XYZ file of C-alpha atoms in Angstrom:
230
model
C 7.583 5.536 -24.110
C 8.447 5.902 -20.286
C 6.426 8.939 -19.590
C 7.342 8.574 -15.569
C 10.780 5.930 -13.895
C 11.734 5.224 -10.859
C 15.109 3.197 -10.633
C 16.610 1.953 -7.500
C 14.515 4.178 -5.474
C 15.489 3.786 -1.376
C 13.800 6.445 1.156
C 13.585 6.373 5.360
C 11.420 7.829 7.157
C 13.112 8.516 10.620
C 14.805 5.768 11.692
C 12.766 3.202 9.243
C 13.682 2.398 5.814
C 10.778 1.890 3.437
C 11.443 1.363 0.315
C 14.486 -0.729 -0.816
C 14.940 -0.129 -3.961
C 11.820 0.373 -6.021
C 11.746 -0.102 -9.582
C 8.673 1.010 -11.779
C 8.051 2.459 -15.335
C 5.090 4.114 -16.396
C 4.205 4.037 -19.525
C 2.290 6.971 -21.608
C -1.240 6.597 -22.595
C -1.150 3.850 -20.382
C -2.755 2.586 -16.553
C -0.864 1.273 -14.789
C -0.985 -0.894 -11.481
C 0.562 -0.711 -7.980
C -0.483 -4.116 -5.934
C 0.467 -4.974 -3.087
C -0.814 -5.918 0.804
C -1.581 -3.028 3.290
C 2.239 -1.866 4.551
C 4.101 -3.149 1.051
C 5.346 -0.007 0.257
C 2.789 1.616 -2.358
C 1.583 5.124 -0.395
C 5.104 5.251 -0.154
C 5.926 4.886 -3.593
C 3.753 7.445 -4.387
C 4.916 9.995 -1.387
C 8.379 10.115 -2.560
C 8.082 10.582 -6.379
C 5.573 13.275 -5.477
C 8.326 14.943 -3.143
C 6.462 14.348 0.252
C 9.585 12.887 1.230
C 12.381 13.013 -0.094
C 13.759 9.960 -1.410
C 17.391 8.492 0.081
C 18.597 7.013 -2.808
C 17.993 6.418 -6.616
C 16.155 8.448 -8.680
C 12.409 9.250 -10.343
C 12.356 10.568 -13.436
C 9.436 11.946 -15.287
C 9.268 12.911 -19.365
C 13.662 11.561 -19.083
C 13.625 14.759 -16.151
C 15.193 14.346 -12.664
C 12.324 15.370 -10.269
C 13.950 13.194 -7.457
C 15.581 16.396 -5.416
C 12.366 18.734 -6.663
C 9.718 20.234 -3.846
C 5.943 19.009 -4.270
C 4.972 22.105 -6.021
C 7.660 22.057 -8.756
C 6.891 18.032 -8.934
C 3.278 19.062 -9.598
C 3.518 21.780 -11.578
C 4.571 19.361 -14.624
C 1.599 18.384 -15.196
C 1.611 15.978 -11.796
C -1.788 15.679 -10.206
C -1.962 13.642 -6.941
C -5.213 12.189 -5.694
C -4.204 11.035 -2.050
C -5.823 8.139 -0.397
C -7.836 10.840 2.465
C -8.652 12.921 -0.580
C -7.575 15.929 0.657
C -10.820 17.503 0.260
C -12.243 20.920 2.130
C -14.821 20.228 3.579
C -16.251 24.188 4.543
C -15.896 24.958 0.749
C -18.141 23.819 -1.845
C -17.626 21.778 -4.551
C -16.989 23.901 -6.688
C -14.676 26.372 -4.379
C -12.362 22.746 -4.301
C -11.664 22.637 -8.046
C -11.030 26.006 -8.301
C -8.148 25.557 -5.912
C -6.525 23.449 -8.179
C -7.203 25.488 -11.238
C -4.061 27.586 -11.328
C -4.982 28.934 -14.498
C -8.954 30.426 -13.087
C -9.015 33.060 -10.022
C -12.673 33.276 -9.806
C -15.105 30.375 -10.715
C -16.061 32.203 -14.529
C -12.443 31.708 -15.262
C -12.662 27.575 -14.691
C -12.973 26.051 -18.599
C -16.734 25.074 -19.467
C -15.841 22.657 -21.756
C -13.651 21.000 -19.625
C -16.441 20.915 -16.607
C -18.899 19.466 -18.542
C -16.662 17.040 -19.660
C -16.259 16.639 -15.741
C -20.187 16.359 -15.206
C -19.946 13.922 -17.706
C -17.649 11.952 -15.547
C -19.421 12.452 -12.210
C -22.860 13.775 -12.852
C -22.795 14.577 -8.328
C -20.476 17.034 -9.532
C -23.198 19.804 -10.930
C -25.820 17.899 -8.701
C -23.589 19.228 -5.685
C -21.357 22.077 -7.213
C -22.311 24.902 -4.717
C -22.872 22.206 -1.290
C -20.054 22.126 1.338
C -18.088 19.234 -0.010
C -17.234 17.996 3.961
C -20.897 16.954 3.100
C -21.253 14.770 0.085
C -20.657 10.823 1.233
C -17.862 9.155 0.759
C -17.970 8.240 -2.634
C -18.948 11.929 -4.105
C -16.043 13.013 -2.105
C -13.569 10.204 -3.791
C -15.198 12.204 -7.486
C -14.723 15.384 -6.373
C -10.872 14.734 -5.112
C -10.469 12.794 -8.590
C -12.301 15.893 -11.143
C -10.376 18.317 -8.855
C -6.838 16.702 -10.322
C -8.632 17.042 -14.363
C -9.829 20.121 -13.789
C -7.065 21.275 -15.812
C -4.930 18.961 -18.195
C -1.955 17.232 -16.841
C 0.428 14.727 -18.290
C 0.183 12.319 -15.308
C -2.490 11.153 -12.710
C -1.347 9.081 -9.578
C -4.017 7.950 -7.385
C -3.894 6.599 -4.096
C -7.112 3.724 -3.794
C -9.782 5.312 -4.996
C -11.528 2.701 -4.148
C -11.330 2.136 -0.308
C -14.303 1.976 1.665
C -17.220 2.710 -0.919
C -20.127 0.594 -1.265
C -19.881 -1.399 -4.967
C -22.276 0.261 -6.422
C -20.746 3.335 -6.190
C -17.114 1.841 -6.631
C -19.038 0.610 -10.008
C -19.659 3.999 -11.248
C -16.139 4.891 -10.500
C -14.703 2.208 -12.336
C -16.868 3.575 -15.486
C -15.598 6.943 -14.483
C -12.130 5.675 -15.086
C -12.350 3.745 -17.421
C -13.883 6.734 -20.036
C -11.262 8.577 -18.749
C -8.805 5.899 -19.907
C -10.372 6.124 -23.106
C -8.471 9.973 -23.016
C -5.219 8.421 -23.096
C -4.909 9.822 -19.968
C -1.502 8.371 -18.297
C -2.589 7.234 -14.608
C -0.403 5.291 -12.051
C -3.717 4.378 -9.674
C -3.364 1.452 -6.229
C -5.879 -0.343 -5.443
C -6.317 -3.272 -3.456
C -9.813 -4.338 -5.336
C -8.955 -6.573 -7.785
C -11.739 -6.172 -9.913
C -10.882 -2.482 -10.279
C -7.584 -3.074 -10.910
C -8.833 -5.633 -13.678
C -10.992 -3.379 -15.449
C -9.108 -0.883 -15.487
C -4.705 -1.938 -15.813
C -2.886 -2.030 -19.193
C 0.473 -2.958 -16.933
C 0.978 -4.127 -13.186
C 3.604 -3.732 -10.676
C 2.706 -5.804 -7.294
C 4.786 -5.101 -4.534
C 6.113 -6.836 -1.356
C 8.024 -5.525 1.350
C 9.052 -1.310 -0.218
C 10.029 -3.806 -3.502
C 8.368 -4.369 -6.962
C 8.237 -8.054 -7.205
C 6.352 -8.621 -10.166
C 6.352 -6.100 -12.703
C 3.944 -7.138 -16.531
C 0.740 -6.630 -18.239
C -2.107 -6.846 -16.031
C -3.594 -9.675 -18.592
C -1.132 -11.960 -17.879
C -1.244 -11.692 -13.859
C -5.566 -12.182 -15.073
C -5.168 -14.994 -16.624
C -2.185 -16.927 -14.216
C -4.079 -18.283 -11.380
C -0.808 -19.900 -9.507
C 1.168 -15.643 -10.421
């Protein structure tokens, strides 16, 4: 079953025609990789499905519901969490406060689900170490972990992550892969934009490749790995 579908999605930003009829499916319980060169339209696709940019035509559906005309808060309330390429960390707030902001059911730190927090601490041990530290003082890799953990602080139906490994040292990328692999084992549905093929190969179940604002290939990640010409 497809949790998310984009059909014939076009997006204009001012005078610029950014997406040219994007067709994309994200099966439930799988990790779908969205690959392509810089400027191919990957981030624009994520911004459009999150309602940050409005599709000029076409349709975005989530669990069969048309979310194309919805506002970003309404889309997020359906159970979709978005980790942007910029991470969006609140630097002057602590790690704990960053996570609290994303927890709709909690008004105080004491209200956060302890079991959920223990799981996040196992995924990202640095969170516990720097729990009360200003998030802006953390390294790039640690900030990325905060951004992903913030999206997971409460159960979500779909996790949308944009370039999580960008600019990170290889050792940190390895740690990130391990955490995302554990997340994958929980059958959390993930749409993951990447340019690091190692990350894509390690995590992807299916893959869509974009070029010039269109999806030009869609299939199993294993098939892409095995076919050098493809």
